[in-house]
Amino acid sequence: YILANGKILEAYASSRKENIPVEARDHVSTFHRFFFTLDPDDQVIQAQIGKALYLADQSAKAQYDNLREEGYYARLISANVSQEIRIDSVQLDINRYPYFFRCYASQKLIRATSTVSRSLITEGFLRNVARSDHNPHGFLIERWQTIHNADRPGNEP
């Protein structure tokens, strides 16, 4: 039993293997939220990307570097664009290791005069690593790539 906030809760132990699908999907979702939820502020962008890069290998860093070199983040700031992401689903194959995943998401780019919706599909692999304060799930995303990122029909003007 565990005492939490004055309440007694029953606790039971389980192996990590039982929780892999739940933790892996949450790890992928958390990474994408950090990487793609941005506001037009350089400090916010750096903080969000910094958190995301603890959860992934150099493939995510390479995508970040490419976007930075192309001026993507500078354009977000200069145009006062906020970017949000909603994870629609994460497919996971735990029958092979490293674990393959595919993430389906919706993005919104919000400007003062319009909102653009985009669909996003990424994929990669998850490898077990030590848990830490920066990486509580103990996974590392590897070979991460965007396989689809396009405007959705019917965007607002």
mmCIF file of C-alpha atoms in Angstrom:
data_model
loop_
_atom_site.group_PDB
_atom_site.id
_atom_site.type_symbol
_atom_site.label_atom_id
_atom_site.label_comp_id
_atom_site.label_asym_id
_atom_site.label_seq_id
_atom_site.Cartn_x
_atom_site.Cartn_y
_atom_site.Cartn_z
ATOM 1 C CA TYR A 1 0.000 0.000 0.000
ATOM 2 C CA ILE A 2 1.011 3.588 -0.639
ATOM 3 C CA LEU A 3 -0.057 6.660 1.281
ATOM 4 C CA ALA A 4 -0.660 9.612 -1.084
ATOM 5 C CA ASN A 5 -2.328 12.880 -0.072
ATOM 6 C CA GLY A 6 -3.832 11.233 2.985
ATOM 7 C CA LYS A 7 -5.327 8.359 0.994
ATOM 8 C CA ILE A 8 -4.257 4.734 1.060
ATOM 9 C CA LEU A 9 -3.769 3.280 -2.403
ATOM 10 C CA GLU A 10 -3.118 -0.323 -3.306
ATOM 11 C CA ALA A 11 0.051 -0.759 -5.323
ATOM 12 C CA TYR A 12 1.343 -3.685 -7.330
ATOM 13 C CA ALA A 13 4.563 -4.319 -9.182
ATOM 14 C CA SER A 14 4.681 -5.013 -12.873
ATOM 15 C CA SER A 15 7.488 -5.671 -15.284
ATOM 16 C CA ARG A 16 8.595 -2.996 -17.736
ATOM 17 C CA LYS A 17 7.581 -5.255 -20.625
ATOM 18 C CA GLU A 18 3.926 -4.976 -19.611
ATOM 19 C CA ASN A 19 4.090 -1.175 -19.905
ATOM 20 C CA ILE A 20 6.219 -0.840 -23.048
ATOM 21 C CA PRO A 21 3.361 -0.053 -25.468
ATOM 22 C CA VAL A 22 1.895 2.659 -23.231
ATOM 23 C CA GLU A 23 5.237 4.220 -22.345
ATOM 24 C CA ALA A 24 6.546 4.031 -25.914
ATOM 25 C CA ARG A 25 3.472 5.747 -27.372
ATOM 26 C CA ASP A 26 3.674 8.443 -24.712
ATOM 27 C CA HIS A 27 7.399 8.931 -25.407
ATOM 28 C CA VAL A 28 6.712 9.425 -29.116
ATOM 29 C CA SER A 29 3.817 11.794 -28.379
ATOM 30 C CA THR A 30 5.865 13.802 -25.889
ATOM 31 C CA PHE A 31 8.755 14.174 -28.327
ATOM 32 C CA HIS A 32 6.443 15.416 -31.079
ATOM 33 C CA ARG A 33 4.703 17.884 -28.748
ATOM 34 C CA PHE A 34 8.074 19.343 -27.734
ATOM 35 C CA PHE A 35 9.426 19.439 -31.291
ATOM 36 C CA PHE A 36 6.328 20.867 -33.003
ATOM 37 C CA THR A 37 4.541 23.033 -30.401
ATOM 38 C CA LEU A 38 6.213 26.405 -30.789
ATOM 39 C CA ASP A 39 5.472 30.073 -30.199
ATOM 40 C CA PRO A 40 7.102 33.068 -31.891
ATOM 41 C CA ASP A 41 9.755 33.485 -29.213
ATOM 42 C CA ASP A 42 13.336 32.303 -29.630
ATOM 43 C CA GLN A 43 13.645 31.291 -25.956
ATOM 44 C CA VAL A 44 10.454 29.221 -26.125
ATOM 45 C CA ILE A 45 11.629 27.548 -29.331
ATOM 46 C CA GLN A 46 15.054 26.749 -27.835
ATOM 47 C CA ALA A 47 13.475 25.367 -24.651
ATOM 48 C CA GLN A 48 10.995 23.172 -26.518
ATOM 49 C CA ILE A 49 13.567 21.837 -28.979
ATOM 50 C CA GLY A 50 16.040 21.278 -26.147
ATOM 51 C CA LYS A 51 13.508 19.067 -24.348
ATOM 52 C CA ALA A 52 12.760 17.176 -27.554
ATOM 53 C CA LEU A 53 16.424 16.495 -28.301
ATOM 54 C CA TYR A 54 16.849 14.641 -25.003
ATOM 55 C CA LEU A 55 14.322 12.111 -26.339
ATOM 56 C CA ALA A 56 15.883 11.442 -29.759
ATOM 57 C CA ASP A 57 19.195 10.841 -31.515
ATOM 58 C CA GLN A 58 21.046 12.895 -34.099
ATOM 59 C CA SER A 59 18.289 12.347 -36.681
ATOM 60 C CA ALA A 60 16.086 14.844 -34.788
ATOM 61 C CA LYS A 61 19.026 17.212 -34.315
ATOM 62 C CA ALA A 62 19.696 17.060 -38.059
ATOM 63 C CA GLN A 63 16.055 17.969 -38.825
ATOM 64 C CA TYR A 64 16.234 20.838 -36.339
ATOM 65 C CA ASP A 65 19.520 22.078 -37.854
ATOM 66 C CA ASN A 66 18.051 21.918 -41.381
ATOM 67 C CA LEU A 67 14.957 23.889 -40.349
ATOM 68 C CA ARG A 68 17.107 26.458 -38.533
ATOM 69 C CA GLU A 69 19.455 26.873 -41.511
ATOM 70 C CA GLU A 70 16.474 27.270 -43.854
ATOM 71 C CA GLY A 71 15.231 30.110 -41.618
ATOM 72 C CA TYR A 72 12.071 28.284 -40.518
ATOM 73 C CA TYR A 73 12.264 29.375 -36.867
ATOM 74 C CA ALA A 74 13.228 32.953 -37.791
ATOM 75 C CA ARG A 75 10.133 33.118 -40.032
ATOM 76 C CA LEU A 76 7.910 31.865 -37.190
ATOM 77 C CA ILE A 77 9.235 34.650 -34.987
ATOM 78 C CA SER A 78 9.107 37.443 -37.579
ATOM 79 C CA ALA A 79 5.577 36.516 -38.717
ATOM 80 C CA ASN A 80 4.313 35.916 -35.134
ATOM 81 C CA VAL A 81 3.218 32.370 -35.982
ATOM 82 C CA SER A 82 2.327 29.861 -33.283
ATOM 83 C CA GLN A 83 2.488 26.188 -34.126
ATOM 84 C CA GLU A 84 0.495 23.464 -32.363
ATOM 85 C CA ILE A 85 0.350 19.722 -32.824
ATOM 86 C CA ARG A 86 -2.296 17.145 -31.970
ATOM 87 C CA ILE A 87 -1.242 13.507 -32.008
ATOM 88 C CA ASP A 88 -3.919 11.490 -33.788
ATOM 89 C CA SER A 89 -2.323 8.080 -33.209
ATOM 90 C CA VAL A 90 0.963 6.271 -32.717
ATOM 91 C CA GLN A 91 1.346 2.835 -34.264
ATOM 92 C CA LEU A 92 3.943 0.663 -32.593
ATOM 93 C CA ASP A 93 5.526 -2.697 -33.411
ATOM 94 C CA ILE A 94 6.923 -4.199 -30.212
ATOM 95 C CA ASN A 95 7.543 -7.563 -31.861
ATOM 96 C CA ARG A 96 10.892 -6.400 -33.198
ATOM 97 C CA TYR A 97 13.632 -4.396 -31.534
ATOM 98 C CA PRO A 98 14.383 -1.569 -31.790
ATOM 99 C CA TYR A 99 10.645 -0.864 -31.737
ATOM 100 C CA PHE A 100 9.309 0.665 -34.957
ATOM 101 C CA PHE A 101 6.754 3.469 -34.671
ATOM 102 C CA ARG A 102 4.718 5.628 -37.006
ATOM 103 C CA CYS A 103 3.124 8.810 -35.681
ATOM 104 C CA TYR A 104 0.067 10.425 -37.283
ATOM 105 C CA ALA A 105 -0.571 14.016 -36.248
ATOM 106 C CA SER A 106 -2.316 17.255 -37.160
ATOM 107 C CA GLN A 107 -0.531 20.581 -37.060
ATOM 108 C CA LYS A 108 -1.953 24.095 -36.855
ATOM 109 C CA LEU A 109 0.016 27.153 -37.855
ATOM 110 C CA ILE A 110 -1.786 30.095 -36.307
ATOM 111 C CA ARG A 111 -1.281 33.593 -37.673
ATOM 112 C CA ALA A 112 -3.156 36.791 -36.818
ATOM 113 C CA THR A 113 -5.142 36.555 -40.050
ATOM 114 C CA SER A 114 -5.334 32.834 -40.766
ATOM 115 C CA THR A 115 -4.893 29.297 -39.510
ATOM 116 C CA VAL A 116 -3.325 26.615 -41.666
ATOM 117 C CA SER A 117 -3.891 22.940 -40.892
ATOM 118 C CA ARG A 118 -1.360 20.357 -41.945
ATOM 119 C CA SER A 119 -1.179 16.592 -41.710
ATOM 120 C CA LEU A 120 2.050 15.095 -40.462
ATOM 121 C CA ILE A 121 3.333 11.523 -40.502
ATOM 122 C CA THR A 122 6.695 10.592 -39.044
ATOM 123 C CA GLU A 123 8.376 7.300 -38.284
ATOM 124 C CA GLY A 124 11.389 5.941 -36.522
ATOM 125 C CA PHE A 125 12.602 3.415 -34.003
ATOM 126 C CA LEU A 126 12.744 3.322 -30.209
ATOM 127 C CA ARG A 127 15.734 1.959 -28.329
ATOM 128 C CA ASN A 128 15.889 1.391 -24.572
ATOM 129 C CA VAL A 129 18.162 3.765 -22.634
ATOM 130 C CA ALA A 130 18.540 4.665 -18.967
ATOM 131 C CA ARG A 131 15.688 6.662 -17.461
ATOM 132 C CA SER A 132 16.512 10.191 -16.319
ATOM 133 C CA ASP A 133 14.818 13.430 -15.377
ATOM 134 C CA HIS A 134 15.163 14.501 -19.018
ATOM 135 C CA ASN A 135 14.006 11.141 -20.383
ATOM 136 C CA PRO A 136 11.611 9.530 -17.888
ATOM 137 C CA HIS A 137 10.385 6.796 -20.263
ATOM 138 C CA GLY A 138 13.875 5.453 -20.946
ATOM 139 C CA PHE A 139 13.573 5.353 -24.745
ATOM 140 C CA LEU A 140 15.579 7.069 -27.458
ATOM 141 C CA ILE A 141 14.022 7.826 -30.843
ATOM 142 C CA GLU A 142 16.380 6.809 -33.648
ATOM 143 C CA ARG A 143 16.343 7.233 -37.432
ATOM 144 C CA TRP A 144 13.425 9.659 -37.123
ATOM 145 C CA GLN A 145 12.089 11.006 -40.377
ATOM 146 C CA THR A 146 9.118 12.925 -41.659
ATOM 147 C CA ILE A 147 7.414 10.940 -44.395
ATOM 148 C CA HIS A 148 4.460 13.310 -44.971
ATOM 149 C CA ASN A 149 3.869 16.968 -44.091
ATOM 150 C CA ALA A 150 1.281 18.743 -46.224
ATOM 151 C CA ASP A 151 -1.473 21.318 -45.990
ATOM 152 C CA ARG A 152 -4.927 19.908 -45.472
ATOM 153 C CA PRO A 153 -7.683 20.944 -47.865
ATOM 154 C CA GLY A 154 -10.079 23.624 -46.639
ATOM 155 C CA ASN A 155 -7.600 25.796 -44.738
ATOM 156 C CA GLU A 156 -9.039 29.061 -43.430
ATOM 157 C CA PRO A 157 -8.096 32.225 -45.365
#
